[in-house]
C-alpha cells in the first residue's frame, strides 16, 4: 500500500526537481532580485527555552535563561508559542523540514542511524537553487545520514573554512586560561564562516546578484557539554532552576546543574545569533531577509526529552523576522505550527511552486497577518511521531514506533509496540548489576541507547531505589495508549487512557490521529509495515559493536 502511495507523490517531486523547464532553466533575473533572502538558524537539541517565553510559560526554565538576540528577533517579527517538530530525532526532523512533509513520508530518510537521502525526495534548498537562489550552509544541516547534508548541496555548498570548534563550545572555552579570549575566538570562527558565504571578498557587499538561502546550524547544544559551564561561562545559578523542571525529574543539585549547563549552551547559540545578525546588517540585507530561528527537538539525555513525544521532547522555539514582509511585528502567535511548514513557506515567498509531495501548508498567512493569538482556528493541533533513533538500542535493531496528536488541552499518544523498551534495552529496576556512573554519564551505548549519556541519566538510573517513579518515567515500558490532560497535568504524569469519564475524548483524539495518518500515507497504516523490515532494522552506525552491552543485565 505504501509503495503505491509513494508512487503518487515522489515521482511528481522528482519531475519537478529534475525535469521542470521552469526550474531547470531559471537564472538570476529581475524577479529573483525582488525575492527575499532566506536564512535559517537552527540549533541542535534546543527545546522551547528562551527568555522571550518566560511570561508565556511561567515556572519553567525560560525564567532562568537569557536569550537577548532571540528575544529581539521575536520583537521585530513574530514569536510562535506552539511550534513543534515532526519527529524528536535529528535526522527525521530535518528530513521533514527539508522536504515539507511529515517525517513518516520521507522513506529512507525517516530514521536516524542508517538514513539515506533519496534525491527523488524534494528539498526546498535545492528547489530554491534551481530557481536562482545561491545556497550555502555552515556546521550541521542533515546528519547522520548519507550523503551528508545532501538536501542542502552537501560539501559543494558548505561554508566552514574557519573551522568547527564552535560545535564544542564549552569543551573549548572551559579548558582555556583566558576564557573571554577563547569565547572571542569561537565567535570570530562563526563570523568568518558566515562571511565566507555572504561576502567572501570582504568588500562589504553581498557576493553575487542572486538572493541567498543560507543555513546556520551549530551543534553545541548537543551533548556532551562540560559540567559547571552554565554557571562559570554564563552566570546561570543551578539553584535558580529549583521547582522549574518537570515533576518527573528529581529536583536535586546534580540534575539542576546538568540542565543549567544545557541552558548555557543555548545562550552560546544566542550569542552566535548576534554575529549572524551583525553580518546581515553590515551587508545591508537584514530588511530583505526572512530570518527564522528554531531547534530540532528537546533536551538530550534527560527523561522524556529528545526521542519522546511528550511536550518536553517535541516543543521547540520559533521566531521569525522579515522587516520587508512582516508589516505587523512584535506579535505572539499561538497557532499550532509544525517545522515542515517552513519548507513550503520558503518556497511560497520565493515564488517557487511546491511539488505535490510537499503537503505541509505554509505559515505565510500567519506572518503577514495583523493579528496575534490564535489566527487560524483550524490550527488547533499538531501531529508528531517517531520510528528508529539509535539503530542498536533494541534487540533486532527495531524502532520504537509512536504517533501523537497534541492540542491546547490534550496529548494523545499511540505506542504501536508497547512490549519494546522506549529508550532502548537496559537493566530493569530490580537488576543486580548496572553500568557504572561513568558509563551512564559518558557512553550512550552502555544502556538505554535512545537516551544520550548524561549526568541526569546516571543519577536517575543509579538512584532508582530512592526515586523509582523517576526511573520508570525515564526508561520504563509504556502502555499502548497514553492520554494526558495538559491543562491540569502539563507534565503528563496521570494517564487517562481507558478512563470511562474521558472515553468520548479518547475516541475523538484517536479518530483524528488515525485519520491524519491515513490521509498522509503513513506506512504504519499499511501491511507489511515498511519500518519493520529491510534497511529500517539493519544494525548500522555507532554502537553496533557494543550491542550486547545495551541488553538487560537482570540475572533474575
PDB file of N, CA and C in Angstrom, residues 52-143:
ATOM      1  N   UNK A  52      12.282  34.994  26.015  1.00  0.00           N
ATOM      2  CA  UNK A  52      11.053  35.523  25.421  1.00  0.00           C
ATOM      3  C   UNK A  52       9.834  34.702  25.811  1.00  0.00           C
ATOM      4  N   UNK A  53      10.050  33.457  26.231  1.00  0.00           N
ATOM      5  CA  UNK A  53       8.934  32.578  26.596  1.00  0.00           C
ATOM      6  C   UNK A  53       8.616  32.619  28.095  1.00  0.00           C
ATOM      7  N   UNK A  54       9.379  33.349  28.872  1.00  0.00           N
ATOM      8  CA  UNK A  54       9.211  33.320  30.327  1.00  0.00           C
ATOM      9  C   UNK A  54       7.791  33.693  30.748  1.00  0.00           C
ATOM     10  N   UNK A  55       7.237  34.739  30.150  1.00  0.00           N
ATOM     11  CA  UNK A  55       5.887  35.170  30.558  1.00  0.00           C
ATOM     12  C   UNK A  55       4.795  34.275  29.979  1.00  0.00           C
ATOM     13  N   UNK A  56       5.127  33.540  28.936  1.00  0.00           N
ATOM     14  CA  UNK A  56       4.144  32.646  28.324  1.00  0.00           C
ATOM     15  C   UNK A  56       4.135  31.275  28.996  1.00  0.00           C
ATOM     16  N   UNK A  57       5.276  30.880  29.546  1.00  0.00           N
ATOM     17  CA  UNK A  57       5.395  29.593  30.233  1.00  0.00           C
ATOM     18  C   UNK A  57       6.026  29.821  31.607  1.00  0.00           C
ATOM     19  N   UNK A  58       5.272  30.451  32.503  1.00  0.00           N
ATOM     20  CA  UNK A  58       5.816  30.753  33.836  1.00  0.00           C
ATOM     21  C   UNK A  58       6.135  29.481  34.613  1.00  0.00           C
ATOM     22  N   UNK A  59       7.114  29.593  35.475  1.00  0.00           N
ATOM     23  CA  UNK A  59       7.500  28.457  36.300  1.00  0.00           C
ATOM     24  C   UNK A  59       8.363  27.446  35.583  1.00  0.00           C
ATOM     25  N   UNK A  60       8.935  27.823  34.435  1.00  0.00           N
ATOM     26  CA  UNK A  60       9.793  26.921  33.673  1.00  0.00           C
ATOM     27  C   UNK A  60      11.208  27.493  33.581  1.00  0.00           C
ATOM     28  N   UNK A  61      12.091  26.742  32.938  1.00  0.00           N
ATOM     29  CA  UNK A  61      13.487  27.163  32.798  1.00  0.00           C
ATOM     30  C   UNK A  61      13.636  28.407  31.942  1.00  0.00           C
ATOM     31  N   UNK A  62      12.606  28.792  31.207  1.00  0.00           N
ATOM     32  CA  UNK A  62      12.684  30.028  30.427  1.00  0.00           C
ATOM     33  C   UNK A  62      12.801  31.251  31.329  1.00  0.00           C
ATOM     34  N   UNK A  63      12.467  31.109  32.603  1.00  0.00           N
ATOM     35  CA  UNK A  63      12.637  32.207  33.551  1.00  0.00           C
ATOM     36  C   UNK A  63      14.083  32.341  34.005  1.00  0.00           C
ATOM     37  N   UNK A  64      14.911  31.363  33.682  1.00  0.00           N
ATOM     38  CA  UNK A  64      16.304  31.356  34.127  1.00  0.00           C
ATOM     39  C   UNK A  64      17.264  31.710  32.994  1.00  0.00           C
ATOM     40  N   UNK A  65      16.978  31.258  31.800  1.00  0.00           N
ATOM     41  CA  UNK A  65      17.857  31.507  30.660  1.00  0.00           C
ATOM     42  C   UNK A  65      17.724  32.950  30.183  1.00  0.00           C
ATOM     43  N   UNK A  66      18.786  33.475  29.547  1.00  0.00           N
ATOM     44  CA  UNK A  66      18.756  34.810  28.955  1.00  0.00           C
ATOM     45  C   UNK A  66      19.163  34.711  27.491  1.00  0.00           C
ATOM     46  N   UNK A  67      18.243  35.062  26.590  1.00  0.00           N
ATOM     47  CA  UNK A  67      18.496  34.973  25.144  1.00  0.00           C
ATOM     48  C   UNK A  67      18.121  36.293  24.478  1.00  0.00           C
ATOM     49  N   UNK A  68      18.898  37.345  24.703  1.00  0.00           N
ATOM     50  CA  UNK A  68      18.504  38.673  24.211  1.00  0.00           C
ATOM     51  C   UNK A  68      18.373  38.774  22.694  1.00  0.00           C
ATOM     52  N   UNK A  69      19.215  38.069  21.941  1.00  0.00           N
ATOM     53  CA  UNK A  69      19.110  38.189  20.488  1.00  0.00           C
ATOM     54  C   UNK A  69      17.863  37.474  19.960  1.00  0.00           C
ATOM     55  N   UNK A  70      17.594  36.265  20.446  1.00  0.00           N
ATOM     56  CA  UNK A  70      16.358  35.588  20.061  1.00  0.00           C
ATOM     57  C   UNK A  70      15.163  36.463  20.411  1.00  0.00           C
ATOM     58  N   UNK A  71      15.185  37.048  21.594  1.00  0.00           N
ATOM     59  CA  UNK A  71      14.071  37.888  22.039  1.00  0.00           C
ATOM     60  C   UNK A  71      13.879  39.083  21.110  1.00  0.00           C
ATOM     61  N   UNK A  72      14.984  39.698  20.685  1.00  0.00           N
ATOM     62  CA  UNK A  72      14.868  40.879  19.815  1.00  0.00           C
ATOM     63  C   UNK A  72      14.358  40.492  18.429  1.00  0.00           C
ATOM     64  N   UNK A  73      14.769  39.319  17.950  1.00  0.00           N
ATOM     65  CA  UNK A  73      14.253  38.837  16.665  1.00  0.00           C
ATOM     66  C   UNK A  73      12.740  38.630  16.754  1.00  0.00           C
ATOM     67  N   UNK A  74      12.302  38.080  17.881  1.00  0.00           N
ATOM     68  CA  UNK A  74      10.866  37.878  18.090  1.00  0.00           C
ATOM     69  C   UNK A  74      10.120  39.210  18.165  1.00  0.00           C
ATOM     70  N   UNK A  75      10.690  40.189  18.858  1.00  0.00           N
ATOM     71  CA  UNK A  75      10.037  41.500  18.964  1.00  0.00           C
ATOM     72  C   UNK A  75       9.930  42.179  17.602  1.00  0.00           C
ATOM     73  N   UNK A  76      10.946  41.996  16.791  1.00  0.00           N
ATOM     74  CA  UNK A  76      10.948  42.632  15.473  1.00  0.00           C
ATOM     75  C   UNK A  76      10.183  41.817  14.438  1.00  0.00           C
ATOM     76  N   UNK A  77       9.645  40.684  14.858  1.00  0.00           N
ATOM     77  CA  UNK A  77       8.896  39.834  13.943  1.00  0.00           C
ATOM     78  C   UNK A  77       7.739  39.167  14.638  1.00  0.00           C
ATOM     79  N   UNK A  78       7.761  37.819  14.638  1.00  0.00           N
ATOM     80  CA  UNK A  78       6.678  37.037  15.222  1.00  0.00           C
ATOM     81  C   UNK A  78       7.264  35.939  16.099  1.00  0.00           C
ATOM     82  N   UNK A  79       6.709  35.790  17.299  1.00  0.00           N
ATOM     83  CA  UNK A  79       7.085  34.717  18.210  1.00  0.00           C
ATOM     84  C   UNK A  79       5.970  33.676  18.210  1.00  0.00           C
ATOM     85  N   UNK A  80       6.337  32.425  17.963  1.00  0.00           N
ATOM     86  CA  UNK A  80       5.374  31.329  17.980  1.00  0.00           C
ATOM     87  C   UNK A  80       5.510  30.555  19.296  1.00  0.00           C
ATOM     88  N   UNK A  81       4.372  30.342  19.962  1.00  0.00           N
ATOM     89  CA  UNK A  81       4.398  29.631  21.241  1.00  0.00           C
ATOM     90  C   UNK A  81       4.031  28.161  21.113  1.00  0.00           C
ATOM     91  N   UNK A  82       3.546  27.753  19.948  1.00  0.00           N
ATOM     92  CA  UNK A  82       3.153  26.354  19.739  1.00  0.00           C
ATOM     93  C   UNK A  82       3.798  25.797  18.474  1.00  0.00           C
ATOM     94  N   UNK A  83       5.126  25.830  18.444  1.00  0.00           N
ATOM     95  CA  UNK A  83       5.873  25.259  17.327  1.00  0.00           C
ATOM     96  C   UNK A  83       6.390  23.885  17.732  1.00  0.00           C
ATOM     97  N   UNK A  84       6.241  22.911  16.848  1.00  0.00           N
ATOM     98  CA  UNK A  84       6.609  21.536  17.161  1.00  0.00           C
ATOM     99  C   UNK A  84       7.357  20.905  15.991  1.00  0.00           C
ATOM    100  N   UNK A  85       8.193  19.933  16.314  1.00  0.00           N
ATOM    101  CA  UNK A  85       8.869  19.154  15.285  1.00  0.00           C
ATOM    102  C   UNK A  85       7.943  18.046  14.804  1.00  0.00           C
ATOM    103  N   UNK A  86       8.277  17.471  13.659  1.00  0.00           N
ATOM    104  CA  UNK A  86       7.542  16.295  13.194  1.00  0.00           C
ATOM    105  C   UNK A  86       8.010  15.061  13.939  1.00  0.00           C
ATOM    106  N   UNK A  87       9.317  15.001  14.244  1.00  0.00           N
ATOM    107  CA  UNK A  87       9.898  13.877  14.984  1.00  0.00           C
ATOM    108  C   UNK A  87      10.996  14.405  15.899  1.00  0.00           C
ATOM    109  N   UNK A  88      11.048  13.959  17.159  1.00  0.00           N
ATOM    110  CA  UNK A  88      12.053  14.453  18.104  1.00  0.00           C
ATOM    111  C   UNK A  88      13.382  13.720  17.982  1.00  0.00           C
ATOM    112  N   UNK A  89      13.908  13.660  16.775  1.00  0.00           N
ATOM    113  CA  UNK A  89      15.149  12.966  16.455  1.00  0.00           C
ATOM    114  C   UNK A  89      15.787  13.711  15.294  1.00  0.00           C
ATOM    115  N   UNK A  90      17.102  13.948  15.379  1.00  0.00           N
ATOM    116  CA  UNK A  90      17.752  14.902  14.469  1.00  0.00           C
ATOM    117  C   UNK A  90      17.456  14.660  12.996  1.00  0.00           C
ATOM    118  N   UNK A  91      17.851  13.513  12.460  1.00  0.00           N
ATOM    119  CA  UNK A  91      17.714  13.299  11.023  1.00  0.00           C
ATOM    120  C   UNK A  91      16.256  13.298  10.560  1.00  0.00           C
ATOM    121  N   UNK A  92      15.353  12.556  11.197  1.00  0.00           N
ATOM    122  CA  UNK A  92      13.952  12.606  10.745  1.00  0.00           C
ATOM    123  C   UNK A  92      13.354  13.999  10.803  1.00  0.00           C
ATOM    124  N   UNK A  93      13.668  14.758  11.853  1.00  0.00           N
ATOM    125  CA  UNK A  93      13.152  16.119  11.960  1.00  0.00           C
ATOM    126  C   UNK A  93      13.622  16.957  10.785  1.00  0.00           C
ATOM    127  N   UNK A  94      14.899  16.865  10.481  1.00  0.00           N
ATOM    128  CA  UNK A  94      15.468  17.671   9.405  1.00  0.00           C
ATOM    129  C   UNK A  94      14.998  17.196   8.033  1.00  0.00           C
ATOM    130  N   UNK A  95      14.782  15.883   7.902  1.00  0.00           N
ATOM    131  CA  UNK A  95      14.241  15.366   6.647  1.00  0.00           C
ATOM    132  C   UNK A  95      12.866  15.964   6.371  1.00  0.00           C
ATOM    133  N   UNK A  96      12.041  15.998   7.402  1.00  0.00           N
ATOM    134  CA  UNK A  96      10.691  16.538   7.235  1.00  0.00           C
ATOM    135  C   UNK A  96      10.735  18.027   6.950  1.00  0.00           C
ATOM    136  N   UNK A  97      11.637  18.733   7.622  1.00  0.00           N
ATOM    137  CA  UNK A  97      11.755  20.173   7.416  1.00  0.00           C
ATOM    138  C   UNK A  97      12.198  20.474   5.988  1.00  0.00           C
ATOM    139  N   UNK A  98      13.187  19.736   5.509  1.00  0.00           N
ATOM    140  CA  UNK A  98      13.700  19.982   4.158  1.00  0.00           C
ATOM    141  C   UNK A  98      12.670  19.634   3.082  1.00  0.00           C
ATOM    142  N   UNK A  99      11.901  18.581   3.337  1.00  0.00           N
ATOM    143  CA  UNK A  99      11.005  18.070   2.296  1.00  0.00           C
ATOM    144  C   UNK A  99       9.570  18.558   2.423  1.00  0.00           C
ATOM    145  N   UNK A 100       9.257  19.300   3.486  1.00  0.00           N
ATOM    146  CA  UNK A 100       7.927  19.881   3.607  1.00  0.00           C
ATOM    147  C   UNK A 100       6.817  18.884   3.794  1.00  0.00           C
ATOM    148  N   UNK A 101       7.072  17.841   4.586  1.00  0.00           N
ATOM    149  CA  UNK A 101       6.058  16.823   4.830  1.00  0.00           C
ATOM    150  C   UNK A 101       6.384  16.085   6.120  1.00  0.00           C
ATOM    151  N   UNK A 102       5.420  15.336   6.682  1.00  0.00           N
ATOM    152  CA  UNK A 102       5.706  14.587   7.899  1.00  0.00           C
ATOM    153  C   UNK A 102       6.872  13.620   7.695  1.00  0.00           C
ATOM    154  N   UNK A 103       7.620  13.378   8.756  1.00  0.00           N
ATOM    155  CA  UNK A 103       8.814  12.552   8.637  1.00  0.00           C
ATOM    156  C   UNK A 103       8.494  11.157   8.113  1.00  0.00           C
ATOM    157  N   UNK A 104       7.279  10.644   8.428  1.00  0.00           N
ATOM    158  CA  UNK A 104       6.967   9.266   8.037  1.00  0.00           C
ATOM    159  C   UNK A 104       6.797   9.120   6.525  1.00  0.00           C
ATOM    160  N   UNK A 105       6.758  10.221   5.795  1.00  0.00           N
ATOM    161  CA  UNK A 105       6.689  10.176   4.334  1.00  0.00           C
ATOM    162  C   UNK A 105       8.074  10.294   3.684  1.00  0.00           C
ATOM    163  N   UNK A 106       9.113  10.313   4.497  1.00  0.00           N
ATOM    164  CA  UNK A 106      10.456  10.581   3.971  1.00  0.00           C
ATOM    165  C   UNK A 106      11.238   9.314   3.648  1.00  0.00           C
ATOM    166  N   UNK A 107      10.565   8.179   3.632  1.00  0.00           N
ATOM    167  CA  UNK A 107      11.149   6.924   3.178  1.00  0.00           C
ATOM    168  C   UNK A 107      12.479   6.650   3.890  1.00  0.00           C
ATOM    169  N   UNK A 108      13.582   6.503   3.167  1.00  0.00           N
ATOM    170  CA  UNK A 108      14.869   6.119   3.757  1.00  0.00           C
ATOM    171  C   UNK A 108      15.468   7.210   4.642  1.00  0.00           C
ATOM    172  N   UNK A 109      14.914   8.395   4.588  1.00  0.00           N
ATOM    173  CA  UNK A 109      15.400   9.494   5.416  1.00  0.00           C
ATOM    174  C   UNK A 109      14.543   9.701   6.658  1.00  0.00           C
ATOM    175  N   UNK A 110      13.696   8.731   6.990  1.00  0.00           N
ATOM    176  CA  UNK A 110      12.764   8.879   8.109  1.00  0.00           C
ATOM    177  C   UNK A 110      13.295   8.305   9.411  1.00  0.00           C
ATOM    178  N   UNK A 111      14.530   7.792   9.401  1.00  0.00           N
ATOM    179  CA  UNK A 111      15.155   7.279  10.621  1.00  0.00           C
ATOM    180  C   UNK A 111      16.442   8.048  10.873  1.00  0.00           C
ATOM    181  N   UNK A 112      17.107   7.754  11.991  1.00  0.00           N
ATOM    182  CA  UNK A 112      18.363   8.434  12.315  1.00  0.00           C
ATOM    183  C   UNK A 112      19.526   7.629  11.734  1.00  0.00           C
ATOM    184  N   UNK A 113      20.116   6.743  12.539  1.00  0.00           N
ATOM    185  CA  UNK A 113      21.263   5.973  12.063  1.00  0.00           C
ATOM    186  C   UNK A 113      20.840   5.025  10.942  1.00  0.00           C
ATOM    187  N   UNK A 114      21.546   5.099   9.837  1.00  0.00           N
ATOM    188  CA  UNK A 114      21.211   4.314   8.662  1.00  0.00           C
ATOM    189  C   UNK A 114      20.416   5.076   7.630  1.00  0.00           C
ATOM    190  N   UNK A 115      20.114   6.344   7.890  1.00  0.00           N
ATOM    191  CA  UNK A 115      19.309   7.136   6.961  1.00  0.00           C
ATOM    192  C   UNK A 115      20.049   7.369   5.641  1.00  0.00           C
ATOM    193  N   UNK A 116      19.290   7.409   4.560  1.00  0.00           N
ATOM    194  CA  UNK A 116      19.825   7.683   3.225  1.00  0.00           C
ATOM    195  C   UNK A 116      18.926   8.736   2.573  1.00  0.00           C
ATOM    196  N   UNK A 117      19.551   9.761   1.993  1.00  0.00           N
ATOM    197  CA  UNK A 117      18.758  10.764   1.280  1.00  0.00           C
ATOM    198  C   UNK A 117      18.580  10.324  -0.157  1.00  0.00           C
ATOM    199  N   UNK A 118      17.341  10.096  -0.539  1.00  0.00           N
ATOM    200  CA  UNK A 118      16.983   9.739  -1.898  1.00  0.00           C
ATOM    201  C   UNK A 118      16.641  11.034  -2.627  1.00  0.00           C
ATOM    202  N   UNK A 119      17.361  11.317  -3.700  1.00  0.00           N
ATOM    203  CA  UNK A 119      17.180  12.615  -4.368  1.00  0.00           C
ATOM    204  C   UNK A 119      15.863  12.720  -5.132  1.00  0.00           C
ATOM    205  N   UNK A 120      15.052  11.661  -5.118  1.00  0.00           N
ATOM    206  CA  UNK A 120      13.690  11.825  -5.608  1.00  0.00           C
ATOM    207  C   UNK A 120      12.825  12.528  -4.563  1.00  0.00           C
ATOM    208  N   UNK A 121      13.355  12.643  -3.346  1.00  0.00           N
ATOM    209  CA  UNK A 121      12.679  13.388  -2.285  1.00  0.00           C
ATOM    210  C   UNK A 121      12.952  14.874  -2.506  1.00  0.00           C
ATOM    211  N   UNK A 122      11.932  15.707  -2.534  1.00  0.00           N
ATOM    212  CA  UNK A 122      12.171  17.134  -2.774  1.00  0.00           C
ATOM    213  C   UNK A 122      12.858  17.769  -1.576  1.00  0.00           C
ATOM    214  N   UNK A 123      13.647  18.794  -1.831  1.00  0.00           N
ATOM    215  CA  UNK A 123      14.313  19.546  -0.759  1.00  0.00           C
ATOM    216  C   UNK A 123      14.228  21.022  -1.107  1.00  0.00           C
ATOM    217  N   UNK A 124      13.680  21.809  -0.197  1.00  0.00           N
ATOM    218  CA  UNK A 124      13.453  23.210  -0.535  1.00  0.00           C
ATOM    219  C   UNK A 124      14.741  23.950  -0.910  1.00  0.00           C
ATOM    220  N   UNK A 125      15.908  23.685  -0.281  1.00  0.00           N
ATOM    221  CA  UNK A 125      17.106  24.427  -0.690  1.00  0.00           C
ATOM    222  C   UNK A 125      17.495  24.154  -2.145  1.00  0.00           C
ATOM    223  N   UNK A 126      17.386  22.888  -2.572  1.00  0.00           N
ATOM    224  CA  UNK A 126      17.760  22.548  -3.935  1.00  0.00           C
ATOM    225  C   UNK A 126      16.753  23.108  -4.941  1.00  0.00           C
ATOM    226  N   UNK A 127      15.494  23.137  -4.538  1.00  0.00           N
ATOM    227  CA  UNK A 127      14.481  23.753  -5.399  1.00  0.00           C
ATOM    228  C   UNK A 127      14.728  25.258  -5.538  1.00  0.00           C
ATOM    229  N   UNK A 128      15.103  25.883  -4.438  1.00  0.00           N
ATOM    230  CA  UNK A 128      15.409  27.314  -4.495  1.00  0.00           C
ATOM    231  C   UNK A 128      16.651  27.572  -5.342  1.00  0.00           C
ATOM    232  N   UNK A 129      17.627  26.692  -5.222  1.00  0.00           N
ATOM    233  CA  UNK A 129      18.833  26.848  -6.040  1.00  0.00           C
ATOM    234  C   UNK A 129      18.480  26.752  -7.524  1.00  0.00           C
ATOM    235  N   UNK A 130      17.635  25.796  -7.875  1.00  0.00           N
ATOM    236  CA  UNK A 130      17.223  25.653  -9.266  1.00  0.00           C
ATOM    237  C   UNK A 130      16.481  26.893  -9.763  1.00  0.00           C
ATOM    238  N   UNK A 131      15.852  27.613  -8.864  1.00  0.00           N
ATOM    239  CA  UNK A 131      15.076  28.787  -9.266  1.00  0.00           C
ATOM    240  C   UNK A 131      15.895  30.075  -9.246  1.00  0.00           C
ATOM    241  N   UNK A 132      17.185  29.962  -8.936  1.00  0.00           N
ATOM    242  CA  UNK A 132      18.031  31.152  -8.991  1.00  0.00           C
ATOM    243  C   UNK A 132      18.641  31.595  -7.684  1.00  0.00           C
ATOM    244  N   UNK A 133      18.326  30.943  -6.582  1.00  0.00           N
ATOM    245  CA  UNK A 133      18.943  31.287  -5.299  1.00  0.00           C
ATOM    246  C   UNK A 133      20.369  30.736  -5.227  1.00  0.00           C
ATOM    247  N   UNK A 134      21.228  31.417  -4.484  1.00  0.00           N
ATOM    248  CA  UNK A 134      22.540  30.885  -4.129  1.00  0.00           C
ATOM    249  C   UNK A 134      22.425  30.290  -2.732  1.00  0.00           C
ATOM    250  N   UNK A 135      22.761  29.021  -2.583  1.00  0.00           N
ATOM    251  CA  UNK A 135      22.560  28.338  -1.301  1.00  0.00           C
ATOM    252  C   UNK A 135      23.898  28.019  -0.638  1.00  0.00           C
ATOM    253  N   UNK A 136      23.869  27.969   0.683  1.00  0.00           N
ATOM    254  CA  UNK A 136      25.063  27.622   1.444  1.00  0.00           C
ATOM    255  C   UNK A 136      24.705  27.267   2.872  1.00  0.00           C
ATOM    256  N   UNK A 137      25.631  26.617   3.552  1.00  0.00           N
ATOM    257  CA  UNK A 137      25.363  26.200   4.931  1.00  0.00           C
ATOM    258  C   UNK A 137      26.646  26.153   5.742  1.00  0.00           C
ATOM    259  N   UNK A 138      26.486  26.369   7.036  1.00  0.00           N
ATOM    260  CA  UNK A 138      27.596  26.314   7.983  1.00  0.00           C
ATOM    261  C   UNK A 138      27.230  25.374   9.125  1.00  0.00           C
ATOM    262  N   UNK A 139      28.179  24.510   9.476  1.00  0.00           N
ATOM    263  CA  UNK A 139      28.012  23.485  10.501  1.00  0.00           C
ATOM    264  C   UNK A 139      27.022  22.415  10.032  1.00  0.00           C
ATOM    265  N   UNK A 140      26.072  22.023  10.852  1.00  0.00           N
ATOM    266  CA  UNK A 140      25.237  20.859  10.537  1.00  0.00           C
ATOM    267  C   UNK A 140      23.920  21.250   9.876  1.00  0.00           C
ATOM    268  N   UNK A 141      23.556  20.489   8.829  1.00  0.00           N
ATOM    269  CA  UNK A 141      22.238  20.623   8.220  1.00  0.00           C
ATOM    270  C   UNK A 141      21.460  19.324   8.383  1.00  0.00           C
ATOM    271  N   UNK A 142      21.936  18.272   7.729  1.00  0.00           N
ATOM    272  CA  UNK A 142      21.228  16.987   7.727  1.00  0.00           C
ATOM    273  C   UNK A 142      22.225  15.871   7.994  1.00  0.00           C
ATOM    274  N   UNK A 143      22.168  15.327   9.193  1.00  0.00           N
ATOM    275  CA  UNK A 143      23.029  14.199   9.569  1.00  0.00           C
ATOM    276  C   UNK A 143      22.560  13.699  10.935  1.00  0.00           C
TER     277      UNK A 143
END
